[in-house]
PDB file of C-alpha atoms and ligand atoms in Angstrom:
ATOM      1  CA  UNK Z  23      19.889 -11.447  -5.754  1.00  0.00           C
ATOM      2  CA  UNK Z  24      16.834  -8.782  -6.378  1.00  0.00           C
ATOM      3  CA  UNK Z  25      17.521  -5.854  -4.647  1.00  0.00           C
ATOM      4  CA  UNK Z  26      13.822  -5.494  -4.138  1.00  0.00           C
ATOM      5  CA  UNK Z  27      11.352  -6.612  -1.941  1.00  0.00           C
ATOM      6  CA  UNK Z  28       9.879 -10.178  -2.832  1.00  0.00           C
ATOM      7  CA  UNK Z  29       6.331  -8.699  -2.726  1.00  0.00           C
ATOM      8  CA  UNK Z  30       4.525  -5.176  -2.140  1.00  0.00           C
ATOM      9  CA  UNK Z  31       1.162  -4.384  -0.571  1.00  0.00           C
ATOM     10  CA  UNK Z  32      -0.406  -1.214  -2.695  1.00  0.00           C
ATOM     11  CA  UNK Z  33      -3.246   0.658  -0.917  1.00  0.00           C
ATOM     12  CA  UNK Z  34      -5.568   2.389  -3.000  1.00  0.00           C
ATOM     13  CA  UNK Z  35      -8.231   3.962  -3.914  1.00  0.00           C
ATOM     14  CA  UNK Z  36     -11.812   2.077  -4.423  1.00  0.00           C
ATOM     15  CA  UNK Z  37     -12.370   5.093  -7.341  1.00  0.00           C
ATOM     16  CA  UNK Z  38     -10.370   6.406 -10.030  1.00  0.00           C
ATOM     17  CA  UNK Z  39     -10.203   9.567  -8.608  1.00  0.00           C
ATOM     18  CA  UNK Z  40     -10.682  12.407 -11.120  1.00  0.00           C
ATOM     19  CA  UNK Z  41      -6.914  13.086 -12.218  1.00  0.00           C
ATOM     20  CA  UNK Z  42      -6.318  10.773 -15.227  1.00  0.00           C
ATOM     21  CA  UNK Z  43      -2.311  10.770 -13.595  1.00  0.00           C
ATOM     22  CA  UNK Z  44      -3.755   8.343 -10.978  1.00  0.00           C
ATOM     23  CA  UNK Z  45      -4.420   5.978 -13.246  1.00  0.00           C
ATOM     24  CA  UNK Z  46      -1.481   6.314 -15.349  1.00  0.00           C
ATOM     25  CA  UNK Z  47       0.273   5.729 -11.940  1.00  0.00           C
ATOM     26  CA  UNK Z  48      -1.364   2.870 -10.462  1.00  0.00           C
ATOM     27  CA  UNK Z  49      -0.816   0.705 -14.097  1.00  0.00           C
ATOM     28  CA  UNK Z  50       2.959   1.752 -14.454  1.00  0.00           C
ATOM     29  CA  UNK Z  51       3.217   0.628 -10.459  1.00  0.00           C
ATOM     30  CA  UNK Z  52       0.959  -2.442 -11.553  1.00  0.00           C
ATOM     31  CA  UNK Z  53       3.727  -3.197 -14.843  1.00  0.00           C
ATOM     32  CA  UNK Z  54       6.577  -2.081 -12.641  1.00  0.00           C
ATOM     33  CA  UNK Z  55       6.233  -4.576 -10.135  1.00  0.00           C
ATOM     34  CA  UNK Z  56       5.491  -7.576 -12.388  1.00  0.00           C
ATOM     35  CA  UNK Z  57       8.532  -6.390 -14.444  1.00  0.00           C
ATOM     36  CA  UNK Z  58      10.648  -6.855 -11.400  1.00  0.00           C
ATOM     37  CA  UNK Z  59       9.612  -9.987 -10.471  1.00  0.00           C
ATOM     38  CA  UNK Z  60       7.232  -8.369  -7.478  1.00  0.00           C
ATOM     39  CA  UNK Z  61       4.208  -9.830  -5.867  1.00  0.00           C
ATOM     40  CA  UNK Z  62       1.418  -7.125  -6.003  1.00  0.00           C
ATOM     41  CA  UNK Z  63      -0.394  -7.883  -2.480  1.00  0.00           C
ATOM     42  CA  UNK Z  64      -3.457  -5.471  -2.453  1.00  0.00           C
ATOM     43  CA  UNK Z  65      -7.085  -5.149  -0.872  1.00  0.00           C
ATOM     44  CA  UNK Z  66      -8.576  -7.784  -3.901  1.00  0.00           C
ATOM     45  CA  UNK Z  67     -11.526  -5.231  -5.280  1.00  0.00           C
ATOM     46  CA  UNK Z  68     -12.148  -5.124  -9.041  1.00  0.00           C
ATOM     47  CA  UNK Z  69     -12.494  -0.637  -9.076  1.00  0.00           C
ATOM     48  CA  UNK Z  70     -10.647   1.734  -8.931  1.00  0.00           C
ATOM     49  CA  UNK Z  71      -7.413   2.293  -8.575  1.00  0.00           C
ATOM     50  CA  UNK Z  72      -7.237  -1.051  -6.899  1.00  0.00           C
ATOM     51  CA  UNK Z  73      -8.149  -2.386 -10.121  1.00  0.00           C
ATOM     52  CA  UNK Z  74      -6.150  -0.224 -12.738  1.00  0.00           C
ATOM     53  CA  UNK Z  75      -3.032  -1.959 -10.480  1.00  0.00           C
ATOM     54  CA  UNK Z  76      -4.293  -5.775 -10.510  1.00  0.00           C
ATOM     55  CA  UNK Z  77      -5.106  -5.639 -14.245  1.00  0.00           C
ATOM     56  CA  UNK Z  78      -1.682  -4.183 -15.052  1.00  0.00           C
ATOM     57  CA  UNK Z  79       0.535  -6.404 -12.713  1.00  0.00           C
ATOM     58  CA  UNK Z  80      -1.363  -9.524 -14.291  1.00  0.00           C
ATOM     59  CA  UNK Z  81      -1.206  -7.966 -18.061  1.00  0.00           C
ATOM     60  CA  UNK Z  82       2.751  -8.166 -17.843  1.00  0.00           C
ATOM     61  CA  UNK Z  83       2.488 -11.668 -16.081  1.00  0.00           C
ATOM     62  CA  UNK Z  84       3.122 -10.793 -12.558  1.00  0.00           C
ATOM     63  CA  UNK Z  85       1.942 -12.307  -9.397  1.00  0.00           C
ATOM     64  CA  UNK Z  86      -1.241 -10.797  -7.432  1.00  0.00           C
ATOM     65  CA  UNK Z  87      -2.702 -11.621  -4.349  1.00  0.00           C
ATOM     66  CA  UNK Z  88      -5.853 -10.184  -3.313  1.00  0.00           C
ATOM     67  CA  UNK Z  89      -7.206  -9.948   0.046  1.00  0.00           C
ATOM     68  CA  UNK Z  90     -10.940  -9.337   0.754  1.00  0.00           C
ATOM     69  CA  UNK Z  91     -13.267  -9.528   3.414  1.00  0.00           C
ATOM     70  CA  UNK Z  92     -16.435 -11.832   2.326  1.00  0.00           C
ATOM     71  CA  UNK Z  93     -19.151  -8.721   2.580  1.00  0.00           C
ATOM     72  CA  UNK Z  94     -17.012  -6.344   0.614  1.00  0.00           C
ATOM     73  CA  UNK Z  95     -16.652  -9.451  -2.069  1.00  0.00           C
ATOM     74  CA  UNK Z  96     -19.591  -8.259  -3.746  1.00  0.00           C
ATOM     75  CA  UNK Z  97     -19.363  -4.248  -3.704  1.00  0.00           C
ATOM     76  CA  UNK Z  98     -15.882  -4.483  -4.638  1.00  0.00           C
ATOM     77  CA  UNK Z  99     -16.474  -6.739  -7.271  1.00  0.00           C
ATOM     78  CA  UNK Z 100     -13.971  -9.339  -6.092  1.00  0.00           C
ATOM     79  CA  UNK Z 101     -11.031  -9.654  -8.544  1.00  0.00           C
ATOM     80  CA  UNK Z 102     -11.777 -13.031  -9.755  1.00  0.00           C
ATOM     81  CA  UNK Z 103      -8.924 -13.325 -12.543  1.00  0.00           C
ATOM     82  CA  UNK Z 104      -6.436 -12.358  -9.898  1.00  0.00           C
ATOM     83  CA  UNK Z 105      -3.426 -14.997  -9.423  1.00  0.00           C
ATOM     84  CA  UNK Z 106      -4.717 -15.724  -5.443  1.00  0.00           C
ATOM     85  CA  UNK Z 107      -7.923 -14.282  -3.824  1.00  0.00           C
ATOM     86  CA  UNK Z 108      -8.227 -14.789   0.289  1.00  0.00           C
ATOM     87  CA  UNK Z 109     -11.677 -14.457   1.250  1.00  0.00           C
ATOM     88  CA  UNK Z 110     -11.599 -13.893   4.910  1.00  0.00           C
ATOM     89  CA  UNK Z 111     -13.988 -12.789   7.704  1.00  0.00           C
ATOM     90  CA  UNK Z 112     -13.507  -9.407   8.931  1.00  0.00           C
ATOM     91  CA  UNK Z 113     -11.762  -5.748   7.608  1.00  0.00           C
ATOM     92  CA  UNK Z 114      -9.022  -6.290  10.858  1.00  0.00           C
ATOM     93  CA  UNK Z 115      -8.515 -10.130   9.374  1.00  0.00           C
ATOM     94  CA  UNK Z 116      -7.904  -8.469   6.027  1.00  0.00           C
ATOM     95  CA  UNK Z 117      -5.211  -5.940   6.864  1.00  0.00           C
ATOM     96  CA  UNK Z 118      -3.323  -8.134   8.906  1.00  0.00           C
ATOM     97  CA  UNK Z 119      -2.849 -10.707   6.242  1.00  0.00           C
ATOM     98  CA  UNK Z 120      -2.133  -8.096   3.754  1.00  0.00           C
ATOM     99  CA  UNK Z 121       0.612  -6.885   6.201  1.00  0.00           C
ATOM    100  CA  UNK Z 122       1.603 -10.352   6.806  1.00  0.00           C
ATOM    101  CA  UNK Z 123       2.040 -11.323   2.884  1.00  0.00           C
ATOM    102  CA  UNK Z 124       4.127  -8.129   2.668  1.00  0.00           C
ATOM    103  CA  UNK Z 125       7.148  -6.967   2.509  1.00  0.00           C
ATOM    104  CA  UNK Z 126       6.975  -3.439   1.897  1.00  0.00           C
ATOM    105  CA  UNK Z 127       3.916  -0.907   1.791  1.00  0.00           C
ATOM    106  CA  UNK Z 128       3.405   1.932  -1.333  1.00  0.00           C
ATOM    107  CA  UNK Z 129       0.251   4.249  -0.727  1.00  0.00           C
ATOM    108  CA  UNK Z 130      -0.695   5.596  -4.132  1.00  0.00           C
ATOM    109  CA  UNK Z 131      -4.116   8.048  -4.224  1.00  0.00           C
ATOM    110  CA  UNK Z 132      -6.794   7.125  -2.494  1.00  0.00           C
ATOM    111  CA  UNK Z 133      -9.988   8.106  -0.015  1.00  0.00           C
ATOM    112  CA  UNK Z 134     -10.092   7.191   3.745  1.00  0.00           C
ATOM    113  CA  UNK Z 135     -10.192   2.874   3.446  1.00  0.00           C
ATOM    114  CA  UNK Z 136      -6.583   4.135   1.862  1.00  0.00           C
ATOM    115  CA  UNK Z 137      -5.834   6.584   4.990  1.00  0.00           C
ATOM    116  CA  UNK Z 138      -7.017   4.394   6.982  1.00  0.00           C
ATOM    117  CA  UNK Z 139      -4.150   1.295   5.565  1.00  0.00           C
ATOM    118  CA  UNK Z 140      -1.571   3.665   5.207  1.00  0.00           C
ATOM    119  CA  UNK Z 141      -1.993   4.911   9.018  1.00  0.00           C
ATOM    120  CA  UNK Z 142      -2.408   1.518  10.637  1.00  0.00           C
ATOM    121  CA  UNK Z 143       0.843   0.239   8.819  1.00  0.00           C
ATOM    122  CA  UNK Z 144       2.961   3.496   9.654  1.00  0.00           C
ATOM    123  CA  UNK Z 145       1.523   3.513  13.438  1.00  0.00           C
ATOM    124  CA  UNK Z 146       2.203  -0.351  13.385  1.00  0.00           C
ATOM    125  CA  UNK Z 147       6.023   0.738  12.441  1.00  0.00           C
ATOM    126  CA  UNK Z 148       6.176   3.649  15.035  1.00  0.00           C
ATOM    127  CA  UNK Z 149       5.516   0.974  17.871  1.00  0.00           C
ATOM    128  CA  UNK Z 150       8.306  -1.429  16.277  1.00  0.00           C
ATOM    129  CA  UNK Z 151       5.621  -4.335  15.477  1.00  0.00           C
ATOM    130  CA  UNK Z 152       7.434  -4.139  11.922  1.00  0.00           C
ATOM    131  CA  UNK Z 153      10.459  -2.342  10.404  1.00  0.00           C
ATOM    132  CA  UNK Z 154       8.911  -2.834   6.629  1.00  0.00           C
ATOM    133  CA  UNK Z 155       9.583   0.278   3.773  1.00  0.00           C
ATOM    134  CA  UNK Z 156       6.645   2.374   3.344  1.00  0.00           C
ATOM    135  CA  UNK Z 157       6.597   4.185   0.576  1.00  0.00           C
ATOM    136  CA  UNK Z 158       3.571   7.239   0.377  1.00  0.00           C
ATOM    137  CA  UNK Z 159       3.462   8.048  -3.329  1.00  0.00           C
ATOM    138  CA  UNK Z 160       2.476  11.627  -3.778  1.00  0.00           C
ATOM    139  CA  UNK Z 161       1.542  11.263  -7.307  1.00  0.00           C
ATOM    140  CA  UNK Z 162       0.502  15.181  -8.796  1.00  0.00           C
ATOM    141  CA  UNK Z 163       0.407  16.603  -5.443  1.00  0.00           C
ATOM    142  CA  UNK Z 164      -2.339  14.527  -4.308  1.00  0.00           C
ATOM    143  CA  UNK Z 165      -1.091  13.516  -0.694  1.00  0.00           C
ATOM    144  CA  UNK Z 166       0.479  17.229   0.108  1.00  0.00           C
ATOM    145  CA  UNK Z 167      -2.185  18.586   2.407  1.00  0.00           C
ATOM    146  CA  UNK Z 168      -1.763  15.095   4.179  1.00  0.00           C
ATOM    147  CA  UNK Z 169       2.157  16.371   4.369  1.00  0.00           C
ATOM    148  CA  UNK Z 170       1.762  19.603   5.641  1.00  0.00           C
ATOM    149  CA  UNK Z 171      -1.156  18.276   8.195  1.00  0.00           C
ATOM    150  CA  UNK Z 172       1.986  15.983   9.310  1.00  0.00           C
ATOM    151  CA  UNK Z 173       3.990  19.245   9.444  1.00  0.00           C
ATOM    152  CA  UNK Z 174       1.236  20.769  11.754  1.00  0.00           C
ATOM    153  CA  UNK Z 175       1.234  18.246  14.095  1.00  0.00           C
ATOM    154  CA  UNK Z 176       5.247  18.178  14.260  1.00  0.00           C
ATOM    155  CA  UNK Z 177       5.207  22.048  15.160  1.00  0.00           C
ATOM    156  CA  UNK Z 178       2.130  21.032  17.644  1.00  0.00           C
ATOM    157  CA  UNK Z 179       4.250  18.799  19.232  1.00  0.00           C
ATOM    158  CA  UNK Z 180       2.007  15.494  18.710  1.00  0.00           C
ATOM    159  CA  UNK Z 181       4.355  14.055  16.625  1.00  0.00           C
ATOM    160  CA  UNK Z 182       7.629  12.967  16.348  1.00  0.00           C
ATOM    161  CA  UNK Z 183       9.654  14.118  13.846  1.00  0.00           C
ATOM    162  CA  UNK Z 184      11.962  10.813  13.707  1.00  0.00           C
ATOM    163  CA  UNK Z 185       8.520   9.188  13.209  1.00  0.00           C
ATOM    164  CA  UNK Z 186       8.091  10.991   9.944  1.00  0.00           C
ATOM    165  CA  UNK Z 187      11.161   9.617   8.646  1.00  0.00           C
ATOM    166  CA  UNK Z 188       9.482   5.948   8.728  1.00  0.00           C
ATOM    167  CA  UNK Z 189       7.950   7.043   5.725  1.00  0.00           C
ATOM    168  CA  UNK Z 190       8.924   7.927   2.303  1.00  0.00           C
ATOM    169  CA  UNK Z 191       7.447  10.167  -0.158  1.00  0.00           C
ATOM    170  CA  UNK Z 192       7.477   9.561  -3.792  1.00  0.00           C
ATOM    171  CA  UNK Z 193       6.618  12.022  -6.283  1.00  0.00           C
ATOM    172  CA  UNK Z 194       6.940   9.659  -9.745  1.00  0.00           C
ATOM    173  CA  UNK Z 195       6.517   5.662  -9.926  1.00  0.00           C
ATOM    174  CA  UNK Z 196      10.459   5.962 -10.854  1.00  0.00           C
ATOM    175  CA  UNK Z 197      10.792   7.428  -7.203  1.00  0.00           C
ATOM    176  CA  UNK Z 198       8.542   4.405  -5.935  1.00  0.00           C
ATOM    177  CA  UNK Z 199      10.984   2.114  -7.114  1.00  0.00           C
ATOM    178  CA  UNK Z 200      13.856   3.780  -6.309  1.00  0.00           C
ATOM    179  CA  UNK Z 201      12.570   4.012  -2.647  1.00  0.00           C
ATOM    180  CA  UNK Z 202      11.691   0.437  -2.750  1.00  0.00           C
ATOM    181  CA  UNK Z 203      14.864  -0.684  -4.360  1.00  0.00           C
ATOM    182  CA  UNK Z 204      18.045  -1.823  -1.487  1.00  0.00           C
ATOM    183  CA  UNK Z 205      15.379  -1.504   1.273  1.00  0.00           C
ATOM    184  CA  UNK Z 206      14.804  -5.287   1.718  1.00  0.00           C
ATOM    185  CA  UNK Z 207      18.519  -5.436   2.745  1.00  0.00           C
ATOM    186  CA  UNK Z 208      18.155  -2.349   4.576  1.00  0.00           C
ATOM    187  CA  UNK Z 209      14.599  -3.576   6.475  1.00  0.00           C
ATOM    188  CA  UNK Z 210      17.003  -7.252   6.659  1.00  0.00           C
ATOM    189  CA  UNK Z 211      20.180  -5.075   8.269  1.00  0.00           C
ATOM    190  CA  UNK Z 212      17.946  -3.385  10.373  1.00  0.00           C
ATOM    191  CA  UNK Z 213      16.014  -6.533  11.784  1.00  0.00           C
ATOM    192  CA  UNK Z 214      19.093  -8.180  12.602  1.00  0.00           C
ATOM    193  CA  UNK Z 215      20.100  -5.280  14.782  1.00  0.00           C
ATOM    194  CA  UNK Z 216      17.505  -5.506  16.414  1.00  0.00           C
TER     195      UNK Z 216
HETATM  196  P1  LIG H 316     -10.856   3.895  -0.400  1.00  0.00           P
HETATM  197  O1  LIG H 316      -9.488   4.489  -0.271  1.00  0.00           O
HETATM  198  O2  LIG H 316     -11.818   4.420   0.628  1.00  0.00           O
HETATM  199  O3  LIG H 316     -11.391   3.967  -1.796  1.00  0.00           O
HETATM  200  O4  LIG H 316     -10.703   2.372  -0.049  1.00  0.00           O
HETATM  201  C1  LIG H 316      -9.588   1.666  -0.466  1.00  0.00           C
HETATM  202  C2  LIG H 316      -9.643   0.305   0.153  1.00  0.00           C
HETATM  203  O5  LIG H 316      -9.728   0.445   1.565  1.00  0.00           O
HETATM  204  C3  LIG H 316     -10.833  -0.516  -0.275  1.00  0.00           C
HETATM  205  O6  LIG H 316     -10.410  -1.841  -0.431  1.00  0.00           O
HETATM  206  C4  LIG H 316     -11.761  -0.431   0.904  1.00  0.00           C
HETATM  207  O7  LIG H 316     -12.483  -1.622   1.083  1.00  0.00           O
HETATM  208  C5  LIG H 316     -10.828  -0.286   2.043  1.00  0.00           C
HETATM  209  N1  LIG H 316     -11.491   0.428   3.130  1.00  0.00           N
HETATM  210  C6  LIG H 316     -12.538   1.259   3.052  1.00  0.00           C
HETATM  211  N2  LIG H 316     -12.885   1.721   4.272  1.00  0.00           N
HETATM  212  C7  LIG H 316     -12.049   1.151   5.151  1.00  0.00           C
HETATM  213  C8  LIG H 316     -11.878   1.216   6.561  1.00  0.00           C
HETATM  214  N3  LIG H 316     -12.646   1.956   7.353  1.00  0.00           N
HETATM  215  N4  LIG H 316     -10.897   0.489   7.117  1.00  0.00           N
HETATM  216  C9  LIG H 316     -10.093  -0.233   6.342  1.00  0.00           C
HETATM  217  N5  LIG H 316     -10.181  -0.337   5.024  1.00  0.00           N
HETATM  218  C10 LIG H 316     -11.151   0.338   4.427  1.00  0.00           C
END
Protein backbone atom coordinates (compact mmCIF):
# COMPACT_ATOMS: atom_id res chain seq x y z
CA UNK A 1 0.00 0.00 0.00
CA UNK A 2 1.37 3.76 -0.89
CA UNK A 3 2.90 5.10 1.93
CA UNK A 4 1.66 8.45 0.79
CA UNK A 5 -1.22 10.40 1.02
CA UNK A 6 -3.96 9.58 -1.71
CA UNK A 7 -4.07 13.30 -2.68
CA UNK A 8 -2.29 16.74 -1.70
CA UNK A 9 -3.66 20.28 -1.66
CA UNK A 10 -0.59 22.74 -2.89
CA UNK A 11 -1.07 26.46 -2.04
CA UNK A 12 0.62 28.80 -4.12
CA UNK A 13 1.44 31.61 -5.48
CA UNK A 14 -0.93 33.48 -8.23
CA UNK A 15 2.80 34.85 -9.70
CA UNK A 16 5.94 33.28 -10.47
CA UNK A 17 7.65 35.10 -8.05
CA UNK A 18 11.05 36.40 -9.23
CA UNK A 19 13.42 33.40 -8.15
CA UNK A 20 13.49 31.04 -11.18
CA UNK A 21 13.93 28.09 -8.04
CA UNK A 22 10.16 28.61 -7.50
CA UNK A 23 9.36 27.43 -10.52
CA UNK A 24 11.75 24.71 -10.76
CA UNK A 25 10.02 23.71 -7.43
CA UNK A 26 6.47 23.92 -8.06
CA UNK A 27 6.98 21.53 -11.56
CA UNK A 28 9.24 18.88 -9.74
CA UNK A 29 6.28 18.97 -6.82
CA UNK A 30 3.76 19.00 -9.89
CA UNK A 31 5.90 15.59 -11.57
CA UNK A 32 6.51 14.31 -8.08
CA UNK A 33 3.11 13.86 -7.15
CA UNK A 34 1.79 12.42 -10.44
CA UNK A 35 4.84 10.06 -10.27
CA UNK A 36 3.53 8.75 -7.02
CA UNK A 37 0.27 8.19 -7.93
CA UNK A 38 -0.92 11.66 -5.98
CA UNK A 39 -3.93 13.76 -6.60
CA UNK A 40 -2.71 17.44 -6.96
CA UNK A 41 -5.82 19.33 -5.22
CA UNK A 42 -5.01 23.11 -5.68
CA UNK A 43 -6.84 26.63 -5.93
CA UNK A 44 -7.70 25.82 -10.05
CA UNK A 45 -5.98 29.27 -11.54
CA UNK A 46 -4.05 29.00 -14.82
CA UNK A 47 -0.70 31.60 -13.31
CA UNK A 48 1.66 31.34 -11.47
CA UNK A 49 2.98 29.04 -9.50
CA UNK A 50 -0.45 27.53 -9.33
CA UNK A 51 -0.02 26.88 -12.84
CA UNK A 52 3.74 25.76 -13.23
CA UNK A 53 2.22 22.79 -10.65
CA UNK A 54 -1.12 21.85 -12.68
CA UNK A 55 0.75 21.76 -16.02
CA UNK A 56 3.45 19.50 -14.57
CA UNK A 57 1.21 17.05 -12.51
CA UNK A 58 -0.96 16.65 -15.82
CA UNK A 59 2.35 16.48 -18.20
CA UNK A 60 3.40 13.16 -16.31
CA UNK A 61 -0.34 11.96 -16.32
CA UNK A 62 -1.38 12.67 -12.86
CA UNK A 63 -4.66 13.57 -11.42
CA UNK A 64 -5.64 17.42 -10.71
CA UNK A 65 -8.45 18.88 -9.19
CA UNK A 66 -8.96 22.46 -9.24
CA UNK A 67 -11.07 24.45 -7.06
CA UNK A 68 -12.23 28.01 -7.95
CA UNK A 69 -14.61 30.43 -6.93
CA UNK A 70 -16.84 31.61 -10.12
CA UNK A 71 -15.50 35.52 -9.97
CA UNK A 72 -11.88 34.54 -9.69
CA UNK A 73 -12.68 32.04 -12.87
CA UNK A 74 -11.83 34.71 -15.11
CA UNK A 75 -8.70 36.61 -13.46
CA UNK A 76 -7.21 33.40 -12.72
CA UNK A 77 -7.70 32.13 -15.96
CA UNK A 78 -9.50 28.98 -14.85
CA UNK A 79 -7.42 25.85 -15.62
CA UNK A 80 -9.61 24.44 -18.21
CA UNK A 81 -7.36 21.31 -19.27
CA UNK A 82 -7.23 20.35 -15.64
CA UNK A 83 -8.51 16.60 -14.89
CA UNK A 84 -11.67 18.18 -12.53
CA UNK A 85 -12.52 21.94 -12.14
CA UNK A 86 -15.26 22.84 -9.15
CA UNK A 87 -16.68 26.08 -9.81
CA UNK A 88 -18.22 27.12 -6.61
CA UNK A 89 -19.70 30.29 -5.02
CA UNK A 90 -17.61 31.92 -2.54
CA UNK A 91 -13.49 32.07 -1.44
CA UNK A 92 -14.77 30.25 2.23
CA UNK A 93 -16.74 27.52 -0.19
CA UNK A 94 -13.43 27.13 -1.99
CA UNK A 95 -11.05 26.40 0.86
CA UNK A 96 -13.21 24.16 2.54
CA UNK A 97 -13.58 21.84 -0.36
CA UNK A 98 -9.97 22.05 -1.06
CA UNK A 99 -9.46 20.95 2.62
CA UNK A 100 -12.13 18.47 2.25
CA UNK A 101 -10.58 16.73 -1.08
CA UNK A 102 -7.32 16.62 0.89
CA UNK A 103 -5.33 14.69 2.57
CA UNK A 104 -2.34 16.52 3.33
CA UNK A 105 -1.36 20.33 2.81
CA UNK A 106 2.36 21.53 1.12
CA UNK A 107 2.75 25.47 1.05
CA UNK A 108 5.33 26.19 -1.62
CA UNK A 109 6.12 30.26 -2.32
CA UNK A 110 3.57 32.38 -2.49
CA UNK A 111 1.91 36.08 -1.57
CA UNK A 112 -0.88 36.53 1.08
CA UNK A 113 -4.07 34.31 -0.84
CA UNK A 114 -1.03 31.63 0.00
CA UNK A 115 -0.61 32.98 3.79
CA UNK A 116 -3.77 33.26 4.03
CA UNK A 117 -4.42 28.98 3.02
CA UNK A 118 -1.55 27.99 4.80
CA UNK A 119 -2.81 29.84 8.15
CA UNK A 120 -6.44 28.78 7.99
CA UNK A 121 -5.34 25.03 7.52
CA UNK A 122 -2.59 25.16 10.38
CA UNK A 123 -5.13 27.20 12.79
CA UNK A 124 -7.84 24.62 11.60
CA UNK A 125 -5.21 21.82 12.98
CA UNK A 126 -4.34 23.78 16.24
CA UNK A 127 -8.16 23.57 17.23
CA UNK A 128 -8.21 19.67 16.30
CA UNK A 129 -10.90 20.20 13.34
CA UNK A 130 -8.20 18.01 11.37
CA UNK A 131 -4.98 16.11 12.19
CA UNK A 132 -3.81 16.29 8.26
CA UNK A 133 0.36 16.71 7.43
CA UNK A 134 1.22 20.12 6.54
CA UNK A 135 4.11 20.48 4.96
CA UNK A 136 5.55 24.52 4.58
CA UNK A 137 8.16 24.20 1.84
CA UNK A 138 10.83 26.77 2.38
CA UNK A 139 12.17 26.56 -1.03
CA UNK A 140 15.64 29.12 -1.23
CA UNK A 141 14.87 30.68 1.97
CA UNK A 142 11.74 32.13 0.86
CA UNK A 143 9.40 31.38 3.96
CA UNK A 144 12.34 32.19 6.72
CA UNK A 145 11.24 35.60 7.88
CA UNK A 146 7.73 33.84 8.19
CA UNK A 147 9.92 31.31 10.60
CA UNK A 148 11.57 33.59 12.67
CA UNK A 149 8.18 35.88 12.90
CA UNK A 150 6.86 32.35 14.37
CA UNK A 151 9.96 32.41 16.61
CA UNK A 152 8.95 35.99 17.80
CA UNK A 153 5.74 35.21 18.74
CA UNK A 154 6.93 31.89 20.67
CA UNK A 155 9.40 34.13 22.84
CA UNK A 156 6.24 36.70 23.06
CA UNK A 157 4.36 34.15 24.47
CA UNK A 158 1.36 34.17 21.78
CA UNK A 159 2.18 31.02 20.62
CA UNK A 160 2.59 27.69 21.48
CA UNK A 161 5.51 26.06 20.81
CA UNK A 162 3.82 22.41 20.50
CA UNK A 163 1.69 24.30 17.92
CA UNK A 164 4.72 24.86 15.77
CA UNK A 165 5.40 21.33 15.60
CA UNK A 166 1.98 20.83 13.52
CA UNK A 167 3.95 21.99 10.81
CA UNK A 168 6.82 20.88 8.82
CA UNK A 169 9.39 22.72 7.01
CA UNK A 170 10.92 21.57 3.86
CA UNK A 171 13.88 22.99 2.39
CA UNK A 172 14.07 20.73 -1.15
CA UNK A 173 10.96 18.97 -3.00
CA UNK A 174 13.01 15.66 -1.84
CA UNK A 175 12.25 16.96 1.81
CA UNK A 176 8.49 17.54 0.67
CA UNK A 177 8.19 14.07 -0.03
CA UNK A 178 9.98 12.74 2.55
CA UNK A 179 7.73 14.74 5.01
CA UNK A 180 4.75 13.59 3.18
CA UNK A 181 5.83 10.03 2.90
CA UNK A 182 4.45 7.46 6.23
CA UNK A 183 2.29 10.44 7.37
CA UNK A 184 -1.05 9.06 6.04
CA UNK A 185 -0.48 6.14 8.50
CA UNK A 186 0.77 8.45 10.98
CA UNK A 187 -2.40 11.17 10.44
CA UNK A 188 -4.52 7.32 10.29
CA UNK A 189 -2.67 6.19 13.85
CA UNK A 190 -3.27 9.38 15.18
CA UNK A 191 -7.10 9.66 14.25
CA UNK A 192 -7.78 6.44 15.69
CA UNK A 193 -6.41 7.60 19.00
CA UNK A 194 -8.34 9.99 19.05
P1 LIG B 1 -1.41 34.53 -3.86
O1 LIG B 1 -0.56 33.74 -2.91
O2 LIG B 1 -1.89 35.83 -3.27
O3 LIG B 1 -0.77 34.70 -5.20
O4 LIG B 1 -2.72 33.70 -4.08
C1 LIG B 1 -2.66 32.32 -4.18
C2 LIG B 1 -4.06 31.79 -4.21
O5 LIG B 1 -4.75 32.25 -3.06
C3 LIG B 1 -4.86 32.26 -5.41
O6 LIG B 1 -5.65 31.19 -5.84
C4 LIG B 1 -5.74 33.33 -4.85
O7 LIG B 1 -7.00 33.35 -5.48
C5 LIG B 1 -5.94 32.89 -3.45
N1 LIG B 1 -6.21 34.05 -2.60
C6 LIG B 1 -5.88 35.33 -2.83
N2 LIG B 1 -6.31 36.12 -1.83
C7 LIG B 1 -6.95 35.33 -0.95
C8 LIG B 1 -7.61 35.54 0.29
N3 LIG B 1 -7.73 36.74 0.86
N4 LIG B 1 -8.14 34.48 0.91
C9 LIG B 1 -8.01 33.27 0.38
N5 LIG B 1 -7.40 32.99 -0.77
C10 LIG B 1 -6.88 34.01 -1.44
Amino acid sequence: MSRYPRAVCVYCGSRAGENAGWSEAATALGAGLAGRGIDLVYGGGNVGLMRATADAAMTAGGRVIGVIPHDLEKREHGHRSVTELHVVESMHERKLLMAKLSDAFVSLPGGLGTLDETFEILTWRQLRFHDKPIVLADIAGYWQPLLDLLDAQVAAGFVDPAHLSLMTVARSVDDIFAALEGSADASAAGAAGN
